[in-house]
Coordinates of C-alpha atoms in Angstrom, one line a residue:
X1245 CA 48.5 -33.3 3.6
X1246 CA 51.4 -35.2 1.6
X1247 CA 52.7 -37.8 1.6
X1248 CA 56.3 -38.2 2.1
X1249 CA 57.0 -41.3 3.6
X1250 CA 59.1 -43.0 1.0
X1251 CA 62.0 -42.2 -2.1
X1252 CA 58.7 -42.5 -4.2
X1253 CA 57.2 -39.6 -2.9
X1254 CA 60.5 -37.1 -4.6
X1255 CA 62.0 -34.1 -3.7
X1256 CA 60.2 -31.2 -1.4
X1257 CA 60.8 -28.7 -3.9
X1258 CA 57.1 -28.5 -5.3
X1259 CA 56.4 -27.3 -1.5
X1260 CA 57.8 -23.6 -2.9
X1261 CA 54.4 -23.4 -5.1
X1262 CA 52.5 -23.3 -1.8
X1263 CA 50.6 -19.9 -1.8
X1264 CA 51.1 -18.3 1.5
X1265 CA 47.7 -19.3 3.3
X1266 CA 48.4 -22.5 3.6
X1267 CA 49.7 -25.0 5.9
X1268 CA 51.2 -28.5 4.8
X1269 CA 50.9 -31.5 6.7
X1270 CA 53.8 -33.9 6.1
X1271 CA 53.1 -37.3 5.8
X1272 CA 56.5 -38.3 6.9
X1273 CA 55.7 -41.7 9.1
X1274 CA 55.1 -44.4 7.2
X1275 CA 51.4 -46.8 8.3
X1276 CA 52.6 -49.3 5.7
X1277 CA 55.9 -50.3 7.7
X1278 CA 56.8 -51.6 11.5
X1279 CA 59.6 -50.1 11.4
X1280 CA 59.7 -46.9 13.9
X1281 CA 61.0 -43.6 12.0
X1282 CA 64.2 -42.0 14.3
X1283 CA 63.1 -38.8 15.3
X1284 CA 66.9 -37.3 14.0
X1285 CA 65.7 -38.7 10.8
X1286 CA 62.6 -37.4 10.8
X1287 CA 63.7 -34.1 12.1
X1288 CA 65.8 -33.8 9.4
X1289 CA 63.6 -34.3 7.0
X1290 CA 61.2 -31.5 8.5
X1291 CA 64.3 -29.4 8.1
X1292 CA 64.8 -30.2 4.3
X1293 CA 61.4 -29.1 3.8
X1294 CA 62.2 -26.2 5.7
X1295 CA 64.3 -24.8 3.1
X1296 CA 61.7 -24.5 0.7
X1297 CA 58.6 -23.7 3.0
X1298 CA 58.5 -21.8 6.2
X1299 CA 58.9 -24.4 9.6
X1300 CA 55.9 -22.5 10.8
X1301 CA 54.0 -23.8 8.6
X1302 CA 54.7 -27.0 8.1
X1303 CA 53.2 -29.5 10.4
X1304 CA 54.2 -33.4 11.0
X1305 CA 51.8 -37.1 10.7
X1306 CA 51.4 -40.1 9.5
X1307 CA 51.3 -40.6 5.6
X1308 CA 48.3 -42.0 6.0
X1309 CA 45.5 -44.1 7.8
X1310 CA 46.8 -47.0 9.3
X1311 CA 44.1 -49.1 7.8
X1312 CA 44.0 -47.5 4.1
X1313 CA 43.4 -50.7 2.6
X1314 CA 39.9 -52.8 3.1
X1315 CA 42.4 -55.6 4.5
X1316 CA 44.2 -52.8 6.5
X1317 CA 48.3 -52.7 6.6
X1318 CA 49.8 -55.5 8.4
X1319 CA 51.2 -53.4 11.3
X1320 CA 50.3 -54.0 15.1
X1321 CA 48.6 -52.0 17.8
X1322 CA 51.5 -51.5 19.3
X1323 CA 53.5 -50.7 16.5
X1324 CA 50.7 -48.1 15.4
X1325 CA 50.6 -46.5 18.9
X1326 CA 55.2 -46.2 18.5
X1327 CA 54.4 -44.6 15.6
X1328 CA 51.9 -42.1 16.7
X1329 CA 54.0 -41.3 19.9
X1330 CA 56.9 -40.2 17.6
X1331 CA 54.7 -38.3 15.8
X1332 CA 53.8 -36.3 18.9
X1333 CA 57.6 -36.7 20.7
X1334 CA 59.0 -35.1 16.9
X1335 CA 56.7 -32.4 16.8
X1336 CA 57.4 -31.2 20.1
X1337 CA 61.2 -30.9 19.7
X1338 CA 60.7 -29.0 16.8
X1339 CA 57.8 -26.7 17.0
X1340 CA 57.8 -27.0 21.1

């Protein structure tokens, strides 16, 4: 799993070191932010990673826990549950 949720995060490139057994998860949906990711935009950004590693093995979630703070991040239920339902709604457009 890596994160990739913000400009912070860089480039895909490093994914081309990944020896062929593996699998990354990308940590493309942010847990620190309200804001909904667009699934175009998120799509697109599976498809950047593409070019470096294989779309068949690349797999799609959140960055991280939604409470990966003691405090927690300040982002509803609701918000939380958007989130997650992208998650599944984005992977199933692109993987089927």
């Amino acid at each position: 799993m890596l994160e990739f949720d913000d400009p912070r995060s860089g480039s895909f490139e490093p994914l081309k070191e990944v020896t062929e057994e593996k699998t990354v998860v990308l940590g493309l949906v942010s847990t620190k932010r309200h804001l909904l990711e667009s699934q175009t935009d998120l799509i697109q950004r599976i498809q950047a990673a593409a070019r470096f590693l294989p779309l068949d093995r690349l797999a799609l979630s959140p960055q991280c826990g939604f409470a990966s703070s003691v405090m927690g991040n300040r982002i509803s239920i609701t918000d939380q549950l958007k989130k997650l339902r992208r998650v599944v709604e984005t992977a199933r457009a692109v993987w089927g």
